[in-house]
Amino acid sequence: MNPLIWATMTTTLLISTIITMSSNHWLLAWFGLELNTLSILPMIMKQHHPRATEATTKYFLIQVIAATMILLASTTNAWQTGQWSITHSTPTTTLIITMAIMLKLGAAPTYMWYPHVLQGVTMNTALLISTWQKLAPLALLYMIHNHLNHTTMLALGLLSATIGGLAGLNQTQTRTIMAFSSIAHM
C-alpha cells in the first residue's frame, strides 16, 4: 500500500478517536465513531483474500448497526430531553446506547462476530481492532457512567468474562484465542 495512503488512514484513525473521546455532543461522538469505522476498513481489506473481504463486510455491517442504534438513541434522547449533550440521557436511551457500545466492543452477549472478523485479518490488524478500536466506545461508556444501570453492567461483565474464558479454552488458533481473551476482558 502507498505510504501516503497508509499515513492518511492512520491519521484519520487517530483523529476520529480523539473526536469521539473529546465530544460533548451525541452527533459529534457518532461522527467520530463512523469515521473510526471507515478508516479501519481499508486496513482490514489490505490483503486481497476472500477471508479479508468477509471480515471487512462483517465488521462494517456490525459497526453500522451499532452506530445506527447510537444515532437512534441520541435522537430519541434529544427529542425527550431537548438536549444533544452526552451527559443528559434518559434510562431508555442509556440502555440502547449501552447495548450499541457492547455490540461495537464485541462484548457478550453480542460477541459472535468478533472471533470471525479477527480470524480473517492479519495479526497487526487484529491487534489494532482489539486495542485501538475499543478506545472510543469505552470513552463513550465512561462519559455516560453516571446514568448506567449497575446491575446491567455487572451482568454484561460477568457474561463476557464467563463466555470469553470458557470459549477460549478450546481454541488452537492465536487470533481466535486473542478474540476470546478480548471478550473476557471486556
PDB file of C-alpha atoms in Angstrom:
ATOM      1  CA  MET A   1       0.000   0.000   0.000  1.00  0.00           C
ATOM      2  CA  ASN A   2       1.168   3.506  -0.777  1.00  0.00           C
ATOM      3  CA  PRO A   3       2.828   5.080   2.314  1.00  0.00           C
ATOM      4  CA  LEU A   4       0.896   8.322   1.835  1.00  0.00           C
ATOM      5  CA  ILE A   5      -2.435   6.470   1.846  1.00  0.00           C
ATOM      6  CA  TRP A   6      -1.353   4.430   4.867  1.00  0.00           C
ATOM      7  CA  ALA A   7      -0.344   7.606   6.738  1.00  0.00           C
ATOM      8  CA  THR A   8      -3.672   9.243   5.854  1.00  0.00           C
ATOM      9  CA  MET A   9      -5.664   6.264   7.146  1.00  0.00           C
ATOM     10  CA  THR A  10      -3.626   6.102  10.347  1.00  0.00           C
ATOM     11  CA  THR A  11      -4.026   9.832  10.929  1.00  0.00           C
ATOM     12  CA  THR A  12      -7.756   9.613  10.293  1.00  0.00           C
ATOM     13  CA  LEU A  13      -7.973   6.730  12.754  1.00  0.00           C
ATOM     14  CA  LEU A  14      -6.190   8.755  15.429  1.00  0.00           C
ATOM     15  CA  ILE A  15      -8.226  11.923  14.789  1.00  0.00           C
ATOM     16  CA  SER A  16     -11.543  10.055  14.804  1.00  0.00           C
ATOM     17  CA  THR A  17     -10.772   8.516  18.184  1.00  0.00           C
ATOM     18  CA  ILE A  18      -9.814  11.928  19.576  1.00  0.00           C
ATOM     19  CA  ILE A  19     -13.030  13.451  18.171  1.00  0.00           C
ATOM     20  CA  THR A  20     -15.157  10.822  19.891  1.00  0.00           C
ATOM     21  CA  MET A  21     -13.272  10.996  23.173  1.00  0.00           C
ATOM     22  CA  SER A  22     -13.442  14.785  23.379  1.00  0.00           C
ATOM     23  CA  SER A  23     -17.039  15.289  22.251  1.00  0.00           C
ATOM     24  CA  ASN A  24     -19.874  16.512  24.459  1.00  0.00           C
ATOM     25  CA  HIS A  25     -22.443  16.254  21.691  1.00  0.00           C
ATOM     26  CA  TRP A  26     -24.002  12.985  20.519  1.00  0.00           C
ATOM     27  CA  LEU A  27     -23.763  13.821  16.822  1.00  0.00           C
ATOM     28  CA  LEU A  28     -20.069  14.612  17.096  1.00  0.00           C
ATOM     29  CA  ALA A  29     -19.464  11.368  19.018  1.00  0.00           C
ATOM     30  CA  TRP A  30     -21.394   9.444  16.370  1.00  0.00           C
ATOM     31  CA  PHE A  31     -19.393  11.156  13.623  1.00  0.00           C
ATOM     32  CA  GLY A  32     -16.137  10.158  15.325  1.00  0.00           C
ATOM     33  CA  LEU A  33     -17.263   6.542  15.629  1.00  0.00           C
ATOM     34  CA  GLU A  34     -18.275   6.416  11.965  1.00  0.00           C
ATOM     35  CA  LEU A  35     -15.000   7.982  10.849  1.00  0.00           C
ATOM     36  CA  ASN A  36     -13.192   5.451  13.021  1.00  0.00           C
ATOM     37  CA  THR A  37     -15.024   2.595  11.318  1.00  0.00           C
ATOM     38  CA  LEU A  38     -14.436   3.949   7.829  1.00  0.00           C
ATOM     39  CA  SER A  39     -10.730   4.476   8.450  1.00  0.00           C
ATOM     40  CA  ILE A  40     -10.117   0.889   9.634  1.00  0.00           C
ATOM     41  CA  LEU A  41     -11.939  -0.809   6.744  1.00  0.00           C
ATOM     42  CA  PRO A  42      -9.116  -0.399   4.164  1.00  0.00           C
ATOM     43  CA  MET A  43      -6.668  -1.739   6.739  1.00  0.00           C
ATOM     44  CA  ILE A  44      -8.808  -4.846   7.196  1.00  0.00           C
ATOM     45  CA  MET A  45      -9.110  -5.265   3.429  1.00  0.00           C
ATOM     46  CA  LYS A  46      -5.394  -4.694   2.793  1.00  0.00           C
ATOM     47  CA  GLN A  47      -4.683  -8.308   1.944  1.00  0.00           C
ATOM     48  CA  HIS A  48      -6.729  -9.257  -1.084  1.00  0.00           C
ATOM     49  CA  HIS A  49      -8.147 -12.539   0.148  1.00  0.00           C
ATOM     50  CA  PRO A  50     -11.730 -13.827   0.377  1.00  0.00           C
ATOM     51  CA  ARG A  51     -11.451 -14.117   4.183  1.00  0.00           C
ATOM     52  CA  ALA A  52     -10.399 -10.474   4.405  1.00  0.00           C
ATOM     53  CA  THR A  53     -13.373  -9.479   2.271  1.00  0.00           C
ATOM     54  CA  GLU A  54     -15.686 -11.465   4.525  1.00  0.00           C
ATOM     55  CA  ALA A  55     -14.126  -9.963   7.656  1.00  0.00           C
ATOM     56  CA  THR A  56     -14.451  -6.450   6.232  1.00  0.00           C
ATOM     57  CA  THR A  57     -18.094  -6.984   5.357  1.00  0.00           C
ATOM     58  CA  LYS A  58     -18.945  -8.427   8.774  1.00  0.00           C
ATOM     59  CA  TYR A  59     -17.097  -5.670  10.589  1.00  0.00           C
ATOM     60  CA  PHE A  60     -18.760  -2.964   8.514  1.00  0.00           C
ATOM     61  CA  LEU A  61     -22.284  -4.347   8.994  1.00  0.00           C
ATOM     62  CA  ILE A  62     -21.915  -4.802  12.752  1.00  0.00           C
ATOM     63  CA  GLN A  63     -20.403  -1.357  13.245  1.00  0.00           C
ATOM     64  CA  VAL A  64     -23.116   0.269  11.133  1.00  0.00           C
ATOM     65  CA  ILE A  65     -25.853  -1.476  13.134  1.00  0.00           C
ATOM     66  CA  ALA A  66     -24.274  -0.263  16.386  1.00  0.00           C
ATOM     67  CA  ALA A  67     -23.824   3.277  15.033  1.00  0.00           C
ATOM     68  CA  THR A  68     -27.444   3.307  13.905  1.00  0.00           C
ATOM     69  CA  MET A  69     -28.538   2.270  17.391  1.00  0.00           C
ATOM     70  CA  ILE A  70     -26.462   5.100  18.878  1.00  0.00           C
ATOM     71  CA  LEU A  71     -27.942   7.591  16.417  1.00  0.00           C
ATOM     72  CA  LEU A  72     -31.469   6.337  17.212  1.00  0.00           C
ATOM     73  CA  ALA A  73     -30.892   6.569  20.958  1.00  0.00           C
ATOM     74  CA  SER A  74     -29.298  10.013  20.760  1.00  0.00           C
ATOM     75  CA  THR A  75     -32.113  11.329  18.558  1.00  0.00           C
ATOM     76  CA  THR A  76     -34.699   9.886  20.944  1.00  0.00           C
ATOM     77  CA  ASN A  77     -32.789  11.380  23.845  1.00  0.00           C
ATOM     78  CA  ALA A  78     -32.736  14.799  22.167  1.00  0.00           C
ATOM     79  CA  TRP A  79     -36.453  14.506  21.485  1.00  0.00           C
ATOM     80  CA  GLN A  80     -37.226  13.619  25.124  1.00  0.00           C
ATOM     81  CA  THR A  81     -34.812  15.937  26.933  1.00  0.00           C
ATOM     82  CA  GLY A  82     -34.381  18.710  24.365  1.00  0.00           C
ATOM     83  CA  GLN A  83     -30.579  18.409  24.537  1.00  0.00           C
ATOM     84  CA  TRP A  84     -27.907  16.650  22.479  1.00  0.00           C
ATOM     85  CA  SER A  85     -25.497  16.587  25.398  1.00  0.00           C
ATOM     86  CA  ILE A  86     -23.927  13.245  26.275  1.00  0.00           C
ATOM     87  CA  THR A  87     -24.302  13.915  29.986  1.00  0.00           C
ATOM     88  CA  HIS A  88     -28.109  14.254  29.778  1.00  0.00           C
ATOM     89  CA  SER A  89     -29.817  10.983  28.987  1.00  0.00           C
ATOM     90  CA  THR A  90     -32.891   9.001  29.933  1.00  0.00           C
ATOM     91  CA  PRO A  91     -32.769   5.405  31.196  1.00  0.00           C
ATOM     92  CA  THR A  92     -34.207   4.005  27.952  1.00  0.00           C
ATOM     93  CA  THR A  93     -31.712   5.761  25.722  1.00  0.00           C
ATOM     94  CA  THR A  94     -28.874   4.850  28.069  1.00  0.00           C
ATOM     95  CA  LEU A  95     -29.807   1.172  27.783  1.00  0.00           C
ATOM     96  CA  ILE A  96     -29.920   1.349  23.964  1.00  0.00           C
ATOM     97  CA  ILE A  97     -26.575   3.149  23.866  1.00  0.00           C
ATOM     98  CA  THR A  98     -25.070   0.606  26.266  1.00  0.00           C
ATOM     99  CA  MET A  99     -26.175  -2.264  24.040  1.00  0.00           C
ATOM    100  CA  ALA A 100     -24.823  -0.475  20.968  1.00  0.00           C
ATOM    101  CA  ILE A 101     -21.473   0.099  22.651  1.00  0.00           C
ATOM    102  CA  MET A 102     -21.341  -3.547  23.726  1.00  0.00           C
ATOM    103  CA  LEU A 103     -22.005  -4.518  20.103  1.00  0.00           C
ATOM    104  CA  LYS A 104     -19.202  -2.209  18.931  1.00  0.00           C
ATOM    105  CA  LEU A 105     -16.836  -3.644  21.526  1.00  0.00           C
ATOM    106  CA  GLY A 106     -17.671  -7.258  20.778  1.00  0.00           C
ATOM    107  CA  ALA A 107     -18.638  -7.958  24.375  1.00  0.00           C
ATOM    108  CA  ALA A 108     -21.115 -10.642  25.410  1.00  0.00           C
ATOM    109  CA  PRO A 109     -23.929 -11.241  24.529  1.00  0.00           C
ATOM    110  CA  THR A 110     -23.206  -9.588  21.146  1.00  0.00           C
ATOM    111  CA  TYR A 111     -19.786 -11.126  20.571  1.00  0.00           C
ATOM    112  CA  MET A 112     -20.265 -13.738  17.826  1.00  0.00           C
ATOM    113  CA  TRP A 113     -18.948 -11.502  15.049  1.00  0.00           C
ATOM    114  CA  TYR A 114     -15.688 -10.731  16.804  1.00  0.00           C
ATOM    115  CA  PRO A 115     -13.785 -14.058  16.515  1.00  0.00           C
ATOM    116  CA  HIS A 116     -14.813 -14.401  12.857  1.00  0.00           C
ATOM    117  CA  VAL A 117     -13.549 -10.932  11.991  1.00  0.00           C
ATOM    118  CA  LEU A 118     -10.226 -11.433  13.771  1.00  0.00           C
ATOM    119  CA  GLN A 119      -9.796 -14.764  12.026  1.00  0.00           C
ATOM    120  CA  GLY A 120      -9.935 -13.081   8.612  1.00  0.00           C
ATOM    121  CA  VAL A 121      -7.410 -10.287   9.186  1.00  0.00           C
ATOM    122  CA  THR A 122      -3.651 -10.037   9.615  1.00  0.00           C
ATOM    123  CA  MET A 123      -2.155 -10.166  13.087  1.00  0.00           C
ATOM    124  CA  ASN A 124      -1.300  -6.443  13.097  1.00  0.00           C
ATOM    125  CA  THR A 125      -4.854  -5.526  12.106  1.00  0.00           C
ATOM    126  CA  ALA A 126      -6.211  -7.925  14.728  1.00  0.00           C
ATOM    127  CA  LEU A 127      -4.130  -6.137  17.351  1.00  0.00           C
ATOM    128  CA  LEU A 128      -5.425  -2.779  16.103  1.00  0.00           C
ATOM    129  CA  ILE A 129      -9.054  -3.964  16.249  1.00  0.00           C
ATOM    130  CA  SER A 130      -8.530  -5.483  19.702  1.00  0.00           C
ATOM    131  CA  THR A 131      -6.933  -2.384  21.208  1.00  0.00           C
ATOM    132  CA  TRP A 132      -7.266   0.969  19.452  1.00  0.00           C
ATOM    133  CA  GLN A 133     -10.748   0.406  18.056  1.00  0.00           C
ATOM    134  CA  LYS A 134     -12.085  -0.093  21.575  1.00  0.00           C
ATOM    135  CA  LEU A 135     -10.862   3.229  22.963  1.00  0.00           C
ATOM    136  CA  ALA A 136     -13.619   5.430  21.522  1.00  0.00           C
ATOM    137  CA  PRO A 137     -16.572   3.207  22.567  1.00  0.00           C
ATOM    138  CA  LEU A 138     -15.064   2.776  26.036  1.00  0.00           C
ATOM    139  CA  ALA A 139     -14.671   6.551  26.311  1.00  0.00           C
ATOM    140  CA  LEU A 140     -18.372   6.967  25.470  1.00  0.00           C
ATOM    141  CA  LEU A 141     -19.251   4.361  28.082  1.00  0.00           C
ATOM    142  CA  TYR A 142     -17.165   6.281  30.591  1.00  0.00           C
ATOM    143  CA  MET A 143     -18.899   9.550  29.668  1.00  0.00           C
ATOM    144  CA  ILE A 144     -22.346   8.115  30.478  1.00  0.00           C
ATOM    145  CA  HIS A 145     -21.238   6.151  33.553  1.00  0.00           C
ATOM    146  CA  ASN A 146     -23.469   8.246  35.861  1.00  0.00           C
ATOM    147  CA  HIS A 147     -26.578   7.075  34.011  1.00  0.00           C
ATOM    148  CA  LEU A 148     -25.658   3.395  33.598  1.00  0.00           C
ATOM    149  CA  ASN A 149     -27.662   0.671  35.287  1.00  0.00           C
ATOM    150  CA  HIS A 150     -25.137  -1.038  37.533  1.00  0.00           C
ATOM    151  CA  THR A 151     -26.993  -4.359  37.542  1.00  0.00           C
ATOM    152  CA  THR A 152     -26.987  -4.476  33.747  1.00  0.00           C
ATOM    153  CA  MET A 153     -23.301  -3.588  33.580  1.00  0.00           C
ATOM    154  CA  LEU A 154     -22.443  -6.232  36.180  1.00  0.00           C
ATOM    155  CA  ALA A 155     -24.440  -8.863  34.290  1.00  0.00           C
ATOM    156  CA  LEU A 156     -22.767  -7.933  30.986  1.00  0.00           C
ATOM    157  CA  GLY A 157     -19.329  -8.029  32.603  1.00  0.00           C
ATOM    158  CA  LEU A 158     -19.912 -11.423  34.206  1.00  0.00           C
ATOM    159  CA  LEU A 159     -21.352 -12.805  30.979  1.00  0.00           C
ATOM    160  CA  SER A 160     -18.361 -11.539  28.967  1.00  0.00           C
ATOM    161  CA  ALA A 161     -15.860 -12.956  31.439  1.00  0.00           C
ATOM    162  CA  THR A 162     -17.608 -16.331  31.556  1.00  0.00           C
ATOM    163  CA  ILE A 163     -18.178 -16.739  27.817  1.00  0.00           C
ATOM    164  CA  GLY A 164     -14.749 -15.405  26.848  1.00  0.00           C
ATOM    165  CA  GLY A 165     -12.966 -17.565  29.393  1.00  0.00           C
ATOM    166  CA  LEU A 166     -14.800 -20.789  28.654  1.00  0.00           C
ATOM    167  CA  ALA A 167     -14.853 -20.413  24.868  1.00  0.00           C
ATOM    168  CA  GLY A 168     -11.159 -19.542  24.790  1.00  0.00           C
ATOM    169  CA  LEU A 169     -10.179 -22.800  26.484  1.00  0.00           C
ATOM    170  CA  ASN A 170     -10.913 -24.950  23.451  1.00  0.00           C
ATOM    171  CA  GLN A 171      -9.172 -22.804  20.808  1.00  0.00           C
ATOM    172  CA  THR A 172      -5.940 -23.578  18.982  1.00  0.00           C
ATOM    173  CA  GLN A 173      -5.510 -20.552  16.704  1.00  0.00           C
ATOM    174  CA  THR A 174      -3.820 -17.431  18.055  1.00  0.00           C
ATOM    175  CA  ARG A 175      -6.268 -14.865  16.683  1.00  0.00           C
ATOM    176  CA  THR A 176      -9.274 -16.803  18.000  1.00  0.00           C
ATOM    177  CA  ILE A 177      -7.663 -17.060  21.424  1.00  0.00           C
ATOM    178  CA  MET A 178      -6.937 -13.335  21.244  1.00  0.00           C
ATOM    179  CA  ALA A 179     -10.597 -12.666  20.345  1.00  0.00           C
ATOM    180  CA  PHE A 180     -11.987 -14.651  23.262  1.00  0.00           C
ATOM    181  CA  SER A 181      -9.409 -13.101  25.586  1.00  0.00           C
ATOM    182  CA  SER A 182     -10.604  -9.667  24.478  1.00  0.00           C
ATOM    183  CA  ILE A 183     -14.224 -10.711  25.089  1.00  0.00           C
ATOM    184  CA  ALA A 184     -13.308 -11.973  28.559  1.00  0.00           C
ATOM    185  CA  HIS A 185     -11.515  -8.736  29.432  1.00  0.00           C
ATOM    186  CA  MET A 186     -14.399  -6.512  28.361  1.00  0.00           C
TER     187      MET A 186
END
